[in-house]
Every structure is written in C-alpha cells, then in structure tokens.
Amino acid sequence: MTVVTTELLRRFDVPGPRYTSYPTADRFVEAFGEEEYILALQQRRVGSAAKAMPLSLYVHIPFCESLCYYCACNKIITRHPERAEVYLRYLSREIDLHTAHCGVGQHVSQLHLGGGTPTFLSDEGLRELMGMLRRSFVLAPGGEYSIEVDPRTVDEQRLALLAELGFNRLSFGVQDFDPEVQKAVHRVQPAEKVFALVASARKLGFESVNVDLIYGLPRQTPESFDRTLEQVTQLRPDRIALYAYAHLPERFKAQRRIVSAELPMASAKVSMLARSMDVFMASGYVYVGMDHFALPDDALAVAKRQGRLHRNFQGYSTQPDCDLIGLGVSAIGRIGATYSQNVKTLDEYYDAINQGHLPVVRGLALTRDDLIRRAVIMALMCQGKVLFEPMEQSWLIDFRRYFDVELARLQEMEGQGLVKINSDGVEVTPMGWFFVRGVAMVFDKYLQAGRNRAQFSRII
C-alpha cells in the first residue's frame, strides 16, 4: 500500500465536499422554489426523458427510536409509532402532488428508502408505503430497490417482508463491531445479530447486501478497527461502504455528546483507511472508489469495470445519470438541470402539503458552466480520470483553455504523485485515491470563489 507522507496529510487534512452532487447542496438558494420545480417536472413530462430514461426515487423516513451520537442525518427521535402513520398519509399526498405534474405511471429503475430509520415503520406501514408508490409509478423489473436497515429493528421475518415487497438490496448500518466504540456512540448491537441477519438475507435471495462502516469514531484505534475489519471479511457482504466520521458538533447537536478527546488523530484515521483498503482488496473486493468496495461479481464492481459507474445523493450507483424525485422531509431531488430540496421540519412539511403545495424550500438551476464542471468532477470521482477529447466533443470547449487555471494547479498535485497529466487527460494515481475529493475540489468554481469550507467534513 502506498505510504501517505506527513506532508501530504498536513496539506490535505482540510474540509471538502463529498460531491454526491455538483454544485453541492450548500449552493442551493431559496429563489428556486415550488414554481421552478413544477416547471422542471412538466418539462420532463413533455420531453423525451420521461420515455427514454426511468426515474430514481428516494423516500426519507426521519424517525429513529434512539439517538446515535455520530449521526448527521435529519432525524426525529421518538418511540411513538403513530407519528409514522401520520407521516405516511402526508407522503401519499406529496406523491399525488408530484404525479399531477409529471404524470402517473412513470417508470422507476431505482428506489431507495433512507433515514432516519426506514425500518422504524411497522409491517403495515411498509406495505402501505410500497402500495402508494406502486399505484403512482411503475417499478421496472430488474431495478435496484434498496432500504437502509438498522439491525436492531429487524429479524428474519421482517427481512422476508422486505423481500416480499420487492426490495432486492439491503444496507446494514454496522459502523464498528467493537463494543467500546458502540458504547461511545450510543449504538450497541452485537456482532452475532448482524451475522445472523446477513445469513437470513442470503437465504431469502437478496441480490446484494451492503454493510456501512465508519472510521474516525471515538475510542477507535487502528488496532481495534483491524478486529472489525477481520469480522467484516468473515461476514463477506457484497458491498462495503467505508465512511470517514465528520465531527461537526457546531452543526449537528447529537455530535456534542461525543467526547472530542476520544476521537482518533488524523494520522490514525489515514492508517485505518489504508489498512481497510489493504484488507478488503486482499480479501477479493474491488475498490470502487472513495468509500465503496464490492465483490467482483456485484453490479457495482461490474459497473466500475465497464465504465458505467455513477454518483448521486446516495453515493456510488450503477444506475444511469437519471432524474431523481425526493419524497419526505429534507429529501433532495434532481430533475433535468435542476436540484431541489424539501423543507426540513415536520411542521413545515405538513403545512405546505395542507396548503396543496409541493414542500420544496430551495434548489438550483444549473448553468452551462455548472454542467461542464459537474461532468469533470463526476468523471474523476467515478472513473478516476477525465479525458480531454470526449469532454471537448460533448461540451464544445477547448479543455486546456477552459480549465487553464485548474490544470496549472493540478501540476503541483502531479509533482506530489496524486495525478498524472498527459496529452489525453488527467488520471488519479493510487496515492491520489486517498485524496480524490481534493483533486475534484480543484474544479469546484464555488470553492475557488472563497466559499467557507468549514461546513464540510474533512477529506481524511
């Protein structure tokens, strides 16, 4: 494994976007609201995209029974299941508001339930939600239908229900198997339970099982994380998502319960990342990019091999660069050359729908420059390279002239061994994959304009 030098660590241990979109969500403005969003939906309906490109759906379920201290998601801690029943009624009305503008029966090839904790919903609630989605959209055969699962909230019978409802991919939130780390973040779940659930998922025929891990949590050390890595390789999920913990207590109230002194140093985090990559690839996993690993026959690894990898608000994806409708509080969507986000509180969400309005609070209409830079950034994040000629043909630009300042900045990174620049394009090196977000940041116009980076997680 390539050794990360102290100098590179010092230079790149800075905040930066994860680039699940470009421009990033902090650029969304309230000048883009319901009217602009409806126009985008209507343009999709009458255009060729509705027939040629299936939709992606994201449904945000904000409820959790207990608080995980590391969590930066929009969530509501409650032990009252009836709150979810009310929420589902409003979700149904939001779906109706959408189909009034984009039409009933649009094809969907990707559905993701996120949270919060989607499995907070009861069996009846899950049936109700999938029923309302199927009444309004056509879930295409062979699509990717996934749900985030808190292992503490399911058993084999619930997994069987998820399979019956059409879900074919599961993502288990593990984070770390170490009991001391689990106590420090207020998420205690025995490894034995996770192993049993994954075995059940395989028996039930789920196409892919993902496990989420987080490095950089309190009380973690490279040695303790090695033990978790060993258990994960024994578990052998189809996919692994390995995230760096972003400690932003000034933004996320739950994180104020984490003892800062117990957080590992940046050098320890780099060691955990490097050792994770070593262990997973030695165990046969393909390094998909940034934070994702997959077994060679998993669809994500196949997409990486074939150059069909994409990145959206849920991370790396096999699905085409398609439109996304976000449903529920704080959900983010993308229609055409626009992004949109719903209101963030239940009161605002319910109030908007009661008034017959789509609950969009902000968004963005992308400029041509935004689209060009997005194409470059996503190529770097997904394929690890950007080729000049295809970009020039697609966007009718002279790449070297358009990005002369950026290419000059990349020359310094080339000297540091992070990228290679040649007559054909720019390629990220194996060392550069540690800092791929930093490479992508070179092409971020808004960062160049001096936007405050403190709101982002650190690259390492």
mmCIF file of N, CA, C and O in Angstrom, residues 239-288:
data_model
loop_
_atom_site.group_PDB
_atom_site.id
_atom_site.type_symbol
_atom_site.label_atom_id
_atom_site.label_comp_id
_atom_site.label_asym_id
_atom_site.label_seq_id
_atom_site.Cartn_x
_atom_site.Cartn_y
_atom_site.Cartn_z
ATOM 1 N N ARG A 239 -21.212 -5.677 -0.688
ATOM 2 C CA ARG A 239 -20.671 -4.322 -0.774
ATOM 3 C C ARG A 239 -20.288 -3.819 0.610
ATOM 4 O O ARG A 239 -20.897 -4.221 1.613
ATOM 5 N N ILE A 240 -19.314 -2.941 0.631
ATOM 6 C CA ILE A 240 -18.910 -2.286 1.869
ATOM 7 C C ILE A 240 -18.813 -0.790 1.591
ATOM 8 O O ILE A 240 -18.178 -0.374 0.617
ATOM 9 N N ALA A 241 -19.460 -0.007 2.421
ATOM 10 C CA ALA A 241 -19.320 1.450 2.352
ATOM 11 C C ALA A 241 -18.531 1.885 3.579
ATOM 12 O O ALA A 241 -18.958 1.655 4.714
ATOM 13 N N LEU A 242 -17.377 2.479 3.348
ATOM 14 C CA LEU A 242 -16.461 2.853 4.423
ATOM 15 C C LEU A 242 -16.367 4.372 4.477
ATOM 16 O O LEU A 242 -15.750 4.993 3.618
ATOM 17 N N TYR A 243 -16.976 4.958 5.494
ATOM 18 C CA TYR A 243 -17.058 6.413 5.589
ATOM 19 C C TYR A 243 -16.131 6.953 6.672
ATOM 20 O O TYR A 243 -15.936 6.318 7.713
ATOM 21 N N ALA A 244 -15.610 8.132 6.416
ATOM 22 C CA ALA A 244 -14.868 8.847 7.452
ATOM 23 C C ALA A 244 -15.862 9.628 8.306
ATOM 24 O O ALA A 244 -16.742 10.312 7.776
ATOM 25 N N TYR A 245 -15.727 9.508 9.623
ATOM 26 C CA TYR A 245 -16.608 10.267 10.501
ATOM 27 C C TYR A 245 -16.299 11.756 10.381
ATOM 28 O O TYR A 245 -15.142 12.178 10.443
ATOM 29 N N ALA A 246 -17.348 12.551 10.186
ATOM 30 C CA ALA A 246 -17.205 14.006 10.093
ATOM 31 C C ALA A 246 -17.695 14.624 11.398
ATOM 32 O O ALA A 246 -18.902 14.611 11.673
ATOM 33 N N HIS A 247 -16.771 15.110 12.209
ATOM 34 C CA HIS A 247 -17.136 15.672 13.520
ATOM 35 C C HIS A 247 -17.437 17.150 13.353
ATOM 36 O O HIS A 247 -16.530 17.985 13.238
ATOM 37 N N LEU A 248 -18.733 17.477 13.321
ATOM 38 C CA LEU A 248 -19.176 18.858 13.136
ATOM 39 C C LEU A 248 -20.210 19.208 14.207
ATOM 40 O O LEU A 248 -21.386 19.444 13.924
ATOM 41 N N PRO A 249 -19.794 19.221 15.470
ATOM 42 C CA PRO A 249 -20.755 19.426 16.558
ATOM 43 C C PRO A 249 -21.453 20.781 16.519
ATOM 44 O O PRO A 249 -22.552 20.924 17.065
ATOM 45 N N GLU A 250 -20.823 21.765 15.872
ATOM 46 C CA GLU A 250 -21.466 23.071 15.778
ATOM 47 C C GLU A 250 -22.683 23.029 14.855
ATOM 48 O O GLU A 250 -23.575 23.879 14.945
ATOM 49 N N ARG A 251 -22.727 22.010 13.962
ATOM 50 C CA ARG A 251 -23.851 21.871 13.040
ATOM 51 C C ARG A 251 -24.841 20.807 13.477
ATOM 52 O O ARG A 251 -26.043 20.936 13.233
ATOM 53 N N PHE A 252 -24.334 19.740 14.114
ATOM 54 C CA PHE A 252 -25.185 18.595 14.457
ATOM 55 C C PHE A 252 -25.183 18.389 15.965
ATOM 56 O O PHE A 252 -24.187 17.963 16.551
ATOM 57 N N LYS A 253 -26.326 18.670 16.551
ATOM 58 C CA LYS A 253 -26.442 18.677 18.010
ATOM 59 C C LYS A 253 -26.074 17.338 18.630
ATOM 60 O O LYS A 253 -25.437 17.283 19.691
ATOM 61 N N ALA A 254 -26.445 16.234 17.977
ATOM 62 C CA ALA A 254 -26.171 14.905 18.540
ATOM 63 C C ALA A 254 -24.679 14.689 18.757
ATOM 64 O O ALA A 254 -24.272 14.022 19.721
ATOM 65 N N GLN A 255 -23.848 15.255 17.902
ATOM 66 C CA GLN A 255 -22.409 15.033 17.988
ATOM 67 C C GLN A 255 -21.776 15.733 19.195
ATOM 68 O O GLN A 255 -20.633 15.431 19.549
ATOM 69 N N ARG A 256 -22.495 16.620 19.830
ATOM 70 C CA ARG A 256 -21.959 17.277 21.020
ATOM 71 C C ARG A 256 -21.840 16.306 22.196
ATOM 72 O O ARG A 256 -21.175 16.603 23.187
ATOM 73 N N ARG A 257 -22.484 15.153 22.076
ATOM 74 C CA ARG A 257 -22.378 14.138 23.128
ATOM 75 C C ARG A 257 -21.134 13.276 22.968
ATOM 76 O O ARG A 257 -20.830 12.459 23.832
ATOM 77 N N ILE A 258 -20.440 13.444 21.866
ATOM 78 C CA ILE A 258 -19.189 12.721 21.659
ATOM 79 C C ILE A 258 -18.057 13.463 22.343
ATOM 80 O O ILE A 258 -17.937 14.684 22.243
ATOM 81 N N VAL A 259 -17.224 12.719 23.061
ATOM 82 C CA VAL A 259 -16.077 13.309 23.759
ATOM 83 C C VAL A 259 -14.957 13.533 22.736
ATOM 84 O O VAL A 259 -14.380 12.563 22.211
ATOM 85 N N SER A 260 -14.665 14.779 22.446
ATOM 86 C CA SER A 260 -13.687 15.100 21.401
ATOM 87 C C SER A 260 -12.325 14.486 21.679
ATOM 88 O O SER A 260 -11.608 14.072 20.756
ATOM 89 N N ALA A 261 -11.965 14.407 22.956
ATOM 90 C CA ALA A 261 -10.654 13.868 23.318
ATOM 91 C C ALA A 261 -10.531 12.384 22.973
ATOM 92 O O ALA A 261 -9.417 11.855 22.885
ATOM 93 N N GLU A 262 -11.677 11.701 22.784
ATOM 94 C CA GLU A 262 -11.650 10.276 22.450
ATOM 95 C C GLU A 262 -11.567 10.023 20.948
ATOM 96 O O GLU A 262 -11.469 8.876 20.516
ATOM 97 N N LEU A 263 -11.606 11.081 20.145
ATOM 98 C CA LEU A 263 -11.526 10.905 18.694
ATOM 99 C C LEU A 263 -10.095 10.617 18.271
ATOM 100 O O LEU A 263 -9.151 11.204 18.796
ATOM 101 N N PRO A 264 -9.889 9.719 17.309
ATOM 102 C CA PRO A 264 -8.527 9.418 16.850
ATOM 103 C C PRO A 264 -7.932 10.586 16.074
ATOM 104 O O PRO A 264 -8.652 11.380 15.462
ATOM 105 N N MET A 265 -6.610 10.677 16.097
ATOM 106 C CA MET A 265 -5.904 11.707 15.348
ATOM 107 C C MET A 265 -6.042 11.434 13.848
ATOM 108 O O MET A 265 -6.349 10.327 13.416
ATOM 109 N N ALA A 266 -5.789 12.486 13.052
ATOM 110 C CA ALA A 266 -5.897 12.352 11.597
ATOM 111 C C ALA A 266 -4.968 11.264 11.073
ATOM 112 O O ALA A 266 -5.328 10.508 10.163
ATOM 113 N N SER A 267 -3.772 11.157 11.648
ATOM 114 C CA SER A 267 -2.831 10.130 11.186
ATOM 115 C C SER A 267 -3.372 8.733 11.445
ATOM 116 O O SER A 267 -3.182 7.815 10.635
ATOM 117 N N ALA A 268 -4.091 8.553 12.563
ATOM 118 C CA ALA A 268 -4.698 7.252 12.857
ATOM 119 C C ALA A 268 -5.830 6.958 11.878
ATOM 120 O O ALA A 268 -6.026 5.808 11.461
ATOM 121 N N LYS A 269 -6.572 8.003 11.485
ATOM 122 C CA LYS A 269 -7.644 7.805 10.513
ATOM 123 C C LYS A 269 -7.082 7.371 9.158
ATOM 124 O O LYS A 269 -7.625 6.494 8.501
ATOM 125 N N VAL A 270 -5.981 7.993 8.747
ATOM 126 C CA VAL A 270 -5.355 7.599 7.496
ATOM 127 C C VAL A 270 -4.897 6.148 7.571
ATOM 128 O O VAL A 270 -5.046 5.373 6.622
ATOM 129 N N SER A 271 -4.359 5.763 8.728
ATOM 130 C CA SER A 271 -3.917 4.383 8.907
ATOM 131 C C SER A 271 -5.097 3.421 8.801
ATOM 132 O O SER A 271 -5.003 2.368 8.159
ATOM 133 N N MET A 272 -6.223 3.787 9.412
ATOM 134 C CA MET A 272 -7.418 2.932 9.319
ATOM 135 C C MET A 272 -7.875 2.795 7.879
ATOM 136 O O MET A 272 -8.239 1.702 7.425
ATOM 137 N N LEU A 273 -7.858 3.907 7.132
ATOM 138 C CA LEU A 273 -8.265 3.862 5.738
ATOM 139 C C LEU A 273 -7.325 2.980 4.921
ATOM 140 O O LEU A 273 -7.765 2.119 4.154
ATOM 141 N N ALA A 274 -6.026 3.180 5.095
ATOM 142 C CA ALA A 274 -5.044 2.409 4.330
ATOM 143 C C ALA A 274 -5.147 0.920 4.651
ATOM 144 O O ALA A 274 -5.132 0.069 3.753
ATOM 145 N N ARG A 275 -5.278 0.600 5.952
ATOM 146 C CA ARG A 275 -5.361 -0.794 6.352
ATOM 147 C C ARG A 275 -6.669 -1.419 5.864
ATOM 148 O O ARG A 275 -6.720 -2.600 5.477
ATOM 149 N N SER A 276 -7.736 -0.638 5.850
ATOM 150 C CA SER A 276 -9.018 -1.143 5.339
ATOM 151 C C SER A 276 -8.900 -1.507 3.874
ATOM 152 O O SER A 276 -9.357 -2.576 3.440
ATOM 153 N N MET A 277 -8.279 -0.627 3.105
ATOM 154 C CA MET A 277 -8.119 -0.896 1.679
ATOM 155 C C MET A 277 -7.280 -2.150 1.456
ATOM 156 O O MET A 277 -7.589 -2.984 0.606
ATOM 157 N N ASP A 278 -6.218 -2.275 2.241
ATOM 158 C CA ASP A 278 -5.374 -3.464 2.152
ATOM 159 C C ASP A 278 -6.167 -4.733 2.422
ATOM 160 O O ASP A 278 -6.123 -5.705 1.657
ATOM 161 N N VAL A 279 -6.909 -4.729 3.536
ATOM 162 C CA VAL A 279 -7.640 -5.917 3.976
ATOM 163 C C VAL A 279 -8.724 -6.292 2.966
ATOM 164 O O VAL A 279 -8.855 -7.458 2.571
ATOM 165 N N PHE A 280 -9.507 -5.295 2.543
ATOM 166 C CA PHE A 280 -10.625 -5.601 1.649
ATOM 167 C C PHE A 280 -10.136 -6.093 0.291
ATOM 168 O O PHE A 280 -10.673 -7.061 -0.257
ATOM 169 N N MET A 281 -9.132 -5.454 -0.254
ATOM 170 C CA MET A 281 -8.653 -5.877 -1.578
ATOM 171 C C MET A 281 -7.928 -7.218 -1.492
ATOM 172 O O MET A 281 -8.011 -8.028 -2.416
ATOM 173 N N ALA A 282 -7.258 -7.471 -0.377
ATOM 174 C CA ALA A 282 -6.640 -8.787 -0.191
ATOM 175 C C ALA A 282 -7.694 -9.880 -0.051
ATOM 176 O O ALA A 282 -7.425 -11.052 -0.327
ATOM 177 N N SER A 283 -8.898 -9.478 0.370
ATOM 178 C CA SER A 283 -10.000 -10.436 0.533
ATOM 179 C C SER A 283 -10.834 -10.575 -0.730
ATOM 180 O O SER A 283 -11.882 -11.226 -0.712
ATOM 181 N N GLY A 284 -10.397 -9.935 -1.811
ATOM 182 C CA GLY A 284 -11.071 -10.114 -3.081
ATOM 183 C C GLY A 284 -12.035 -9.018 -3.477
ATOM 184 O O GLY A 284 -12.699 -9.110 -4.516
ATOM 185 N N TYR A 285 -12.135 -7.961 -2.671
ATOM 186 C CA TYR A 285 -13.033 -6.869 -3.005
ATOM 187 C C TYR A 285 -12.402 -5.939 -4.037
ATOM 188 O O TYR A 285 -11.183 -5.732 -4.050
ATOM 189 N N VAL A 286 -13.244 -5.365 -4.872
ATOM 190 C CA VAL A 286 -12.819 -4.347 -5.828
ATOM 191 C C VAL A 286 -12.989 -2.979 -5.179
ATOM 192 O O VAL A 286 -14.034 -2.692 -4.575
ATOM 193 N N TYR A 287 -11.960 -2.151 -5.278
ATOM 194 C CA TYR A 287 -12.069 -0.790 -4.765
ATOM 195 C C TYR A 287 -12.818 0.033 -5.798
ATOM 196 O O TYR A 287 -12.276 0.417 -6.824
ATOM 197 N N VAL A 288 -14.085 0.292 -5.530
ATOM 198 C CA VAL A 288 -14.929 1.006 -6.482
ATOM 199 C C VAL A 288 -14.535 2.471 -6.550
ATOM 200 O O VAL A 288 -14.493 3.079 -7.615
#
